[in-house]
Amino acid sequence: MQVNLKWEVLKRWETLLAAVLFIVVVFNITQSPVFLRADNLTNLFSLHIEKIIIVLAMALIIINGEIDLSVASVMGLSACLIANLYEQGISIEIAMLCALGAGILCGIVSGFFVAYVGLPSLAVTLAGLIGYRGLAKMLIEDRSIGNFPEWFNRLGQQPLVGSLPLSLIIFFVLFIVVAVALHYAAFGRYVFVIGNNRESARYSGVRVRQVKMTLFIISGLVASLAGILIAARLGAVRASTAEGFELDIITIVLLGGVSVFGGKGTLVGVALSILVVLCLRNGMNLLSITGNTQSTVIGILLILSVLIPNLAQDFQSIWKRRRLNLRE
C-alpha cells in the first residue's frame, strides 16, 4: 500500500514540475552569482507580474474547456485607452475606470458569442486578438504616450508594503481567491464539470452559459487590470504594449498540468509552472540570451506541456492492457 502511494505521488505532474524547478534553480545559481540576490529575485516577478496575473484567469478558462487568445490585446487596449484619455485631459482615475469597463465589455462580447451563439472560443478570441490590437493602434497610432501622474507611476514602480509592489500583492490576493473558488466552492465544481463534459453538465442542471459568460468577463476584467498595472510600471504606453504575451500565458497554464481539452488542472501546478517559466526567463536574461531564443524555448515548453501528458496517458493505457493480457 505504501509503495503504491509513493508511486501515485511520483506520477503527479506537480511532482515533476517541482523537480524541474529545482534543476532550473540549481542551474541558474551555478551559472550566475547574482541569481539569489534580493533585487534579482524581485525582478524575477516584477518584470512579468502582469502575465502571471492573467494566468490565473486563463487557468479557469482552459479548465472550462475554452481558450482566450485576446487577453494580451485586451491588456494592451486598456493601457492605450488610459494613455489616450489622460492625454485628452481626463483624470487618470476616470481613465482607469474606463479601462476596466473596456475589459469587462471585451469579456461580455467574447462570452456572448461563445456561450450564447455557440461559436468556438478559439475563433472568437482570435478575432478579438486582432480587433482589440487594431483599436489600440487607432487610439495612439505609432506614438508613445506617458507623463502620467507621479502617484500612478509609483503604483507600478515602487514597493507598497515592505518590498512588495502593488501588482505582486494583487497577484497573491487573486491567487487565494481563485484557489478557493476553483477547489473549494460550487462555482469551481461547475467549471470542472463543464470542462469534462458540457452536455452532461447541462443535463445535470448546471447553468453552462452563465458560467462561461462569467469566466470570460473575469478574463476581460483581469486583463484590463493587468493593462493598468503595466502602464503604471512602464510609465509610457505604445500600441504594441503586451504584444505576444499570450504565448507565455498559455504556456504557463498548460505546463502547470491544465488539460488543453478542459476538465483537469490545479492551482498548485500552475503556481509551480509560473516559477519554472519565470526562473527560465530570468536565467536566460542573466546569460544574455536573446529574446528570440527565449521565445523558442517557451514555444518548445508549450509543445512539451501538451505532448508529455498525452504520451504518459497512452503509455499507462498500454501498460494496463499488457497487465490484463498477462493475467489472462
CSV table of C-alpha atoms in Angstrom, one decimal:
chain,number,residue,atom,x,y,z
A,1,MET,CA,0.0,0.0,0.0
A,2,GLN,CA,2.8,2.4,0.9
A,3,VAL,CA,4.6,1.6,-2.4
A,4,ASN,CA,1.5,2.3,-4.4
A,5,LEU,CA,1.1,5.6,-2.5
A,6,LYS,CA,4.6,6.7,-3.3
A,7,TRP,CA,4.1,5.7,-7.0
A,8,GLU,CA,1.0,7.8,-7.2
A,9,VAL,CA,2.9,10.8,-5.8
A,10,LEU,CA,5.7,10.3,-8.3
A,11,LYS,CA,3.2,10.2,-11.1
A,12,ARG,CA,1.7,13.5,-10.3
A,13,TRP,CA,2.5,16.3,-12.7
A,14,GLU,CA,3.2,18.7,-9.8
A,15,THR,CA,6.0,16.4,-8.6
A,16,LEU,CA,7.6,16.5,-12.0
A,17,LEU,CA,7.3,20.3,-12.1
A,18,ALA,CA,8.9,20.6,-8.6
A,19,ALA,CA,11.8,18.5,-9.8
A,20,VAL,CA,12.2,20.7,-13.0
A,21,LEU,CA,12.0,23.8,-10.9
A,22,PHE,CA,14.8,22.5,-8.6
A,23,ILE,CA,17.0,21.7,-11.6
A,24,VAL,CA,16.4,25.2,-13.1
A,25,VAL,CA,17.2,27.0,-9.9
A,26,VAL,CA,20.4,25.0,-9.3
A,27,PHE,CA,21.5,25.7,-12.8
A,28,ASN,CA,20.8,29.4,-12.5
A,29,ILE,CA,22.7,29.5,-9.2
A,30,THR,CA,25.8,27.8,-10.8
A,31,GLN,CA,25.7,30.0,-13.9
A,32,SER,CA,25.1,33.4,-12.3
A,33,PRO,CA,26.2,34.6,-8.8
A,34,VAL,CA,23.5,37.3,-8.9
A,35,PHE,CA,20.6,35.0,-9.2
A,36,LEU,CA,19.9,34.8,-5.5
A,37,ARG,CA,20.3,38.5,-4.9
A,38,ALA,CA,17.2,40.2,-3.5
A,39,ASP,CA,17.0,42.7,-6.3
A,40,ASN,CA,17.2,39.9,-8.9
A,41,LEU,CA,14.5,37.9,-7.2
A,42,THR,CA,12.3,41.0,-7.1
A,43,ASN,CA,12.8,41.5,-10.8
A,44,LEU,CA,12.0,37.8,-11.4
A,45,PHE,CA,8.4,38.6,-10.6
A,46,SER,CA,8.1,42.3,-11.3
A,47,LEU,CA,9.1,42.1,-14.9
A,48,HIS,CA,6.4,39.5,-15.7
A,49,ILE,CA,3.8,40.2,-13.0
A,50,GLU,CA,1.1,41.3,-15.4
A,51,LYS,CA,1.4,38.0,-17.3
A,52,ILE,CA,1.1,35.8,-14.2
A,53,ILE,CA,-2.0,37.8,-13.0
A,54,ILE,CA,-3.7,36.9,-16.3
A,55,VAL,CA,-2.5,33.3,-15.9
A,56,LEU,CA,-5.0,32.9,-13.1
A,57,ALA,CA,-8.0,33.8,-15.2
A,58,MET,CA,-6.6,31.8,-18.2
A,59,ALA,CA,-6.4,28.7,-16.0
A,60,LEU,CA,-10.1,29.0,-15.2
A,61,ILE,CA,-11.0,29.4,-18.9
A,62,ILE,CA,-8.9,26.4,-20.1
A,63,ILE,CA,-10.1,24.1,-17.3
A,64,ASN,CA,-13.6,25.0,-18.5
A,65,GLY,CA,-12.7,23.7,-22.0
A,66,GLU,CA,-12.3,27.1,-23.7
A,67,ILE,CA,-9.4,29.4,-24.5
A,68,ASP,CA,-9.0,33.2,-24.6
A,69,LEU,CA,-6.4,34.4,-27.1
A,70,SER,CA,-7.4,38.0,-26.8
A,71,VAL,CA,-6.1,38.6,-23.2
A,72,ALA,CA,-2.8,40.3,-24.3
A,73,SER,CA,-4.7,42.5,-26.8
A,74,VAL,CA,-7.3,43.5,-24.1
A,75,MET,CA,-4.4,44.3,-21.8
A,76,GLY,CA,-2.8,46.5,-24.5
A,77,LEU,CA,-6.1,48.1,-25.3
A,78,SER,CA,-6.7,49.1,-21.7
A,79,ALA,CA,-3.2,50.6,-21.3
A,80,CYS,CA,-3.7,52.6,-24.6
A,81,LEU,CA,-7.1,53.7,-23.5
A,82,ILE,CA,-5.7,55.1,-20.3
A,83,ALA,CA,-3.0,57.0,-22.2
A,84,ASN,CA,-5.4,58.3,-24.8
A,85,LEU,CA,-7.9,59.6,-22.3
A,86,TYR,CA,-5.3,61.1,-20.0
A,87,GLU,CA,-3.7,62.9,-23.0
A,88,GLN,CA,-7.2,64.4,-23.7
A,89,GLY,CA,-7.3,65.9,-20.2
A,90,ILE,CA,-9.5,63.3,-18.5
A,91,SER,CA,-8.3,62.4,-15.0
A,92,ILE,CA,-6.3,59.3,-14.6
A,93,GLU,CA,-8.8,57.9,-12.1
A,94,ILE,CA,-11.6,58.1,-14.7
A,95,ALA,CA,-9.3,56.7,-17.3
A,96,MET,CA,-8.6,53.7,-15.1
A,97,LEU,CA,-12.3,53.1,-14.6
A,98,CYS,CA,-12.9,53.3,-18.4
A,99,ALA,CA,-10.1,50.8,-19.0
A,100,LEU,CA,-11.7,48.4,-16.5
A,101,GLY,CA,-15.1,48.9,-18.2
A,102,ALA,CA,-13.5,48.2,-21.6
A,103,GLY,CA,-12.1,45.0,-20.3
A,104,ILE,CA,-15.4,43.9,-19.0
A,105,LEU,CA,-17.1,44.8,-22.3
A,106,CYS,CA,-14.5,42.7,-24.2
A,107,GLY,CA,-15.3,39.8,-21.9
A,108,ILE,CA,-19.0,40.2,-22.5
A,109,VAL,CA,-18.5,40.2,-26.2
A,110,SER,CA,-16.4,37.0,-26.2
A,111,GLY,CA,-18.7,35.4,-23.6
A,112,PHE,CA,-21.8,36.2,-25.7
A,113,PHE,CA,-20.5,34.6,-28.9
A,114,VAL,CA,-19.1,31.6,-27.1
A,115,ALA,CA,-21.8,30.8,-24.6
A,116,TYR,CA,-24.9,32.0,-26.3
A,117,VAL,CA,-24.2,31.9,-30.0
A,118,GLY,CA,-22.1,28.8,-29.7
A,119,LEU,CA,-19.1,29.8,-31.7
A,120,PRO,CA,-15.7,28.2,-30.9
A,121,SER,CA,-13.7,30.3,-28.4
A,122,LEU,CA,-10.6,29.8,-30.5
A,123,ALA,CA,-12.2,31.7,-33.4
A,124,VAL,CA,-13.9,34.3,-31.3
A,125,THR,CA,-10.9,35.3,-29.2
A,126,LEU,CA,-8.6,35.1,-32.2
A,127,ALA,CA,-10.8,37.8,-33.8
A,128,GLY,CA,-10.6,39.7,-30.5
A,129,LEU,CA,-6.8,39.4,-30.5
A,130,ILE,CA,-6.7,41.1,-33.9
A,131,GLY,CA,-9.5,43.6,-33.4
A,132,TYR,CA,-8.6,44.9,-30.0
A,133,ARG,CA,-4.9,45.3,-31.0
A,134,GLY,CA,-6.2,47.3,-34.0
A,135,LEU,CA,-8.3,49.5,-31.7
A,136,ALA,CA,-5.2,50.1,-29.6
A,137,LYS,CA,-3.3,51.3,-32.7
A,138,MET,CA,-6.1,53.6,-33.6
A,139,LEU,CA,-6.0,55.2,-30.2
A,140,ILE,CA,-2.4,56.2,-30.1
A,141,GLU,CA,-1.0,55.2,-33.5
A,142,ASP,CA,2.8,55.0,-33.6
A,143,ARG,CA,3.3,57.3,-30.7
A,144,SER,CA,4.5,56.6,-27.1
A,145,ILE,CA,2.3,58.3,-24.5
A,146,GLY,CA,3.5,58.8,-20.9
A,147,ASN,CA,3.9,61.6,-18.4
A,148,PHE,CA,1.4,60.0,-16.1
A,149,PRO,CA,0.9,61.4,-12.6
A,150,GLU,CA,3.7,60.5,-10.2
A,151,TRP,CA,1.4,58.6,-7.8
A,152,PHE,CA,0.2,56.5,-10.7
A,153,ASN,CA,3.8,55.6,-11.8
A,154,ARG,CA,4.6,54.7,-8.2
A,155,LEU,CA,1.9,52.1,-8.1
A,156,GLY,CA,3.8,50.0,-10.6
A,157,GLN,CA,7.4,51.0,-9.8
A,158,GLN,CA,7.8,51.3,-6.1
A,159,PRO,CA,7.1,48.9,-3.2
A,160,LEU,CA,3.8,49.4,-1.4
A,161,VAL,CA,4.1,47.1,1.6
A,162,GLY,CA,7.7,46.2,2.7
A,163,SER,CA,9.4,45.3,-0.5
A,164,LEU,CA,6.2,44.1,-2.3
A,165,PRO,CA,4.8,46.2,-5.1
A,166,LEU,CA,1.1,46.7,-5.6
A,167,SER,CA,1.0,44.3,-8.6
A,168,LEU,CA,2.5,41.4,-6.6
A,169,ILE,CA,0.1,42.0,-3.7
A,170,ILE,CA,-2.8,41.9,-6.2
A,171,PHE,CA,-1.4,38.6,-7.6
A,172,PHE,CA,-1.3,37.0,-4.2
A,173,VAL,CA,-4.8,38.1,-3.3
A,174,LEU,CA,-6.2,36.9,-6.7
A,175,PHE,CA,-4.3,33.6,-6.3
A,176,ILE,CA,-6.1,32.9,-3.0
A,177,VAL,CA,-9.5,33.9,-4.4
A,178,VAL,CA,-9.1,31.8,-7.5
A,179,ALA,CA,-7.8,28.8,-5.5
A,180,VAL,CA,-10.7,28.9,-3.1
A,181,ALA,CA,-13.3,29.4,-5.9
A,182,LEU,CA,-11.8,26.7,-8.0
A,183,HIS,CA,-11.1,24.0,-5.5
A,184,TYR,CA,-13.4,24.7,-2.6
A,185,ALA,CA,-16.6,26.4,-4.0
A,186,ALA,CA,-19.5,25.2,-6.1
A,187,PHE,CA,-18.5,27.5,-8.9
A,188,GLY,CA,-15.2,25.7,-9.2
A,189,ARG,CA,-17.0,22.3,-9.4
A,190,TYR,CA,-19.2,23.7,-12.2
A,191,VAL,CA,-16.0,24.9,-14.1
A,192,PHE,CA,-14.5,21.4,-13.9
A,193,VAL,CA,-17.8,19.6,-14.8
A,194,ILE,CA,-18.4,21.7,-17.8
A,195,GLY,CA,-14.8,21.2,-18.9
A,196,ASN,CA,-15.2,17.4,-18.6
A,197,ASN,CA,-18.5,17.2,-20.5
A,198,ARG,CA,-20.6,20.2,-21.4
A,199,GLU,CA,-23.7,18.2,-22.3
A,200,SER,CA,-23.7,16.2,-19.1
A,201,ALA,CA,-23.3,19.4,-17.1
A,202,ARG,CA,-26.3,20.9,-18.8
A,203,TYR,CA,-28.4,17.8,-18.2
A,204,SER,CA,-27.3,17.9,-14.5
A,205,GLY,CA,-28.8,21.4,-14.1
A,206,VAL,CA,-25.5,23.4,-14.4
A,207,ARG,CA,-26.1,26.8,-15.9
A,208,VAL,CA,-23.4,26.3,-18.6
A,209,ARG,CA,-24.0,29.5,-20.4
A,210,GLN,CA,-23.9,31.7,-17.3
A,211,VAL,CA,-20.7,30.0,-16.1
A,212,LYS,CA,-18.9,30.5,-19.4
A,213,MET,CA,-20.1,34.1,-19.6
A,214,THR,CA,-18.8,34.8,-16.1
A,215,LEU,CA,-15.4,33.3,-16.9
A,216,PHE,CA,-14.9,35.5,-20.0
A,217,ILE,CA,-16.0,38.6,-18.1
A,218,ILE,CA,-13.5,37.7,-15.4
A,219,SER,CA,-10.8,37.2,-18.1
A,220,GLY,CA,-11.5,40.6,-19.6
A,221,LEU,CA,-11.6,42.3,-16.2
A,222,VAL,CA,-8.3,40.8,-15.1
A,223,ALA,CA,-6.6,41.5,-18.5
A,224,SER,CA,-7.7,45.2,-18.2
A,225,LEU,CA,-6.4,45.3,-14.6
A,226,ALA,CA,-3.1,44.0,-15.9
A,227,GLY,CA,-3.1,46.7,-18.6
A,228,ILE,CA,-3.4,49.4,-15.9
A,229,LEU,CA,-0.5,47.8,-13.9
A,230,ILE,CA,1.8,47.6,-16.9
A,231,ALA,CA,1.0,51.2,-17.9
A,232,ALA,CA,2.0,52.2,-14.3
A,233,ARG,CA,5.1,50.1,-14.3
A,234,LEU,CA,6.4,51.2,-17.7
A,235,GLY,CA,5.4,54.9,-17.3
A,236,ALA,CA,4.6,55.1,-21.0
A,237,VAL,CA,2.4,53.2,-23.4
A,238,ARG,CA,2.7,52.1,-27.1
A,239,ALA,CA,0.2,50.3,-29.3
A,240,SER,CA,2.4,47.3,-29.2
A,241,THR,CA,2.3,47.1,-25.3
A,242,ALA,CA,1.9,43.4,-24.2
A,243,GLU,CA,2.1,42.2,-27.8
A,244,GLY,CA,2.8,38.4,-27.8
A,245,PHE,CA,2.2,37.9,-24.1
A,246,GLU,CA,-0.5,35.3,-24.8
A,247,LEU,CA,2.2,32.8,-25.7
A,248,ASP,CA,3.8,32.9,-22.3
A,249,ILE,CA,0.4,33.0,-20.5
A,250,ILE,CA,-1.0,29.9,-22.3
A,251,THR,CA,2.3,28.1,-21.9
A,252,ILE,CA,2.4,28.6,-18.2
A,253,VAL,CA,-1.2,27.3,-17.8
A,254,LEU,CA,-0.7,24.2,-19.9
A,255,LEU,CA,2.8,23.5,-18.4
A,256,GLY,CA,1.0,23.6,-15.0
A,257,GLY,CA,-0.9,20.5,-15.8
A,258,VAL,CA,-4.1,22.1,-17.0
A,259,SER,CA,-5.5,19.9,-19.8
A,260,VAL,CA,-5.9,21.7,-23.1
A,261,PHE,CA,-9.1,19.7,-23.5
A,262,GLY,CA,-10.5,21.0,-20.2
A,263,GLY,CA,-11.7,19.4,-17.0
A,264,LYS,CA,-8.3,18.9,-15.4
A,265,GLY,CA,-5.8,21.1,-13.5
A,266,THR,CA,-4.8,22.5,-10.2
A,267,LEU,CA,-3.6,25.9,-9.0
A,268,VAL,CA,-0.6,24.2,-7.3
A,269,GLY,CA,0.6,23.0,-10.7
A,270,VAL,CA,0.0,26.5,-12.2
A,271,ALA,CA,2.0,28.1,-9.4
A,272,LEU,CA,4.9,25.7,-9.9
A,273,SER,CA,4.7,26.4,-13.6
A,274,ILE,CA,4.9,30.1,-13.0
A,275,LEU,CA,8.1,29.7,-11.0
A,276,VAL,CA,9.6,27.4,-13.7
A,277,VAL,CA,8.9,29.8,-16.6
A,278,LEU,CA,10.0,32.9,-14.6
A,279,CYS,CA,13.2,31.2,-13.4
A,280,LEU,CA,13.9,30.1,-17.0
A,281,ARG,CA,13.3,33.6,-18.4
A,282,ASN,CA,15.4,35.2,-15.6
A,283,GLY,CA,18.3,32.7,-16.1
A,284,MET,CA,18.4,33.3,-19.8
A,285,ASN,CA,18.4,37.1,-19.3
A,286,LEU,CA,21.3,36.7,-16.9
A,287,LEU,CA,23.2,34.7,-19.5
A,288,SER,CA,22.4,37.4,-22.2
A,289,ILE,CA,20.3,35.0,-24.3
A,290,THR,CA,18.3,36.9,-26.9
A,291,GLY,CA,14.5,37.4,-26.8
A,292,ASN,CA,14.1,35.3,-30.0
A,293,THR,CA,15.9,32.4,-28.4
A,294,GLN,CA,13.8,32.7,-25.2
A,295,SER,CA,10.6,32.7,-27.3
A,296,THR,CA,11.8,29.5,-29.0
A,297,VAL,CA,12.4,27.8,-25.6
A,298,ILE,CA,9.0,28.9,-24.4
A,299,GLY,CA,7.5,27.5,-27.6
A,300,ILE,CA,9.2,24.2,-27.0
A,301,LEU,CA,7.8,24.1,-23.5
A,302,LEU,CA,4.3,24.7,-24.9
A,303,ILE,CA,4.7,21.7,-27.2
A,304,LEU,CA,6.1,19.5,-24.4
A,305,SER,CA,3.4,20.6,-21.9
A,306,VAL,CA,0.7,19.2,-24.3
A,307,LEU,CA,2.7,16.2,-25.6
A,308,ILE,CA,4.1,14.7,-22.4
A,309,PRO,CA,0.8,14.2,-20.6
A,310,ASN,CA,-0.8,12.6,-23.7
A,311,LEU,CA,2.2,10.3,-24.1
A,312,ALA,CA,2.1,9.4,-20.4
A,313,GLN,CA,-1.6,8.6,-20.7
A,314,ASP,CA,-1.1,6.4,-23.8
A,315,PHE,CA,1.8,4.6,-22.0
A,316,GLN,CA,-0.4,4.0,-19.0
A,317,SER,CA,-3.2,2.6,-21.2
A,318,ILE,CA,-0.8,0.3,-23.0
A,319,TRP,CA,0.7,-0.9,-19.7
A,320,LYS,CA,-2.8,-1.7,-18.2
A,321,ARG,CA,-3.7,-3.7,-21.3
A,322,ARG,CA,-0.5,-5.7,-21.1
A,323,ARG,CA,-1.1,-6.5,-17.5
A,324,LEU,CA,-4.6,-7.6,-18.3
A,325,ASN,CA,-3.3,-9.8,-21.1
A,326,LEU,CA,-0.7,-11.4,-18.8
A,327,ARG,CA,-3.4,-12.2,-16.2
A,328,GLU,CA,-5.5,-13.9,-18.9
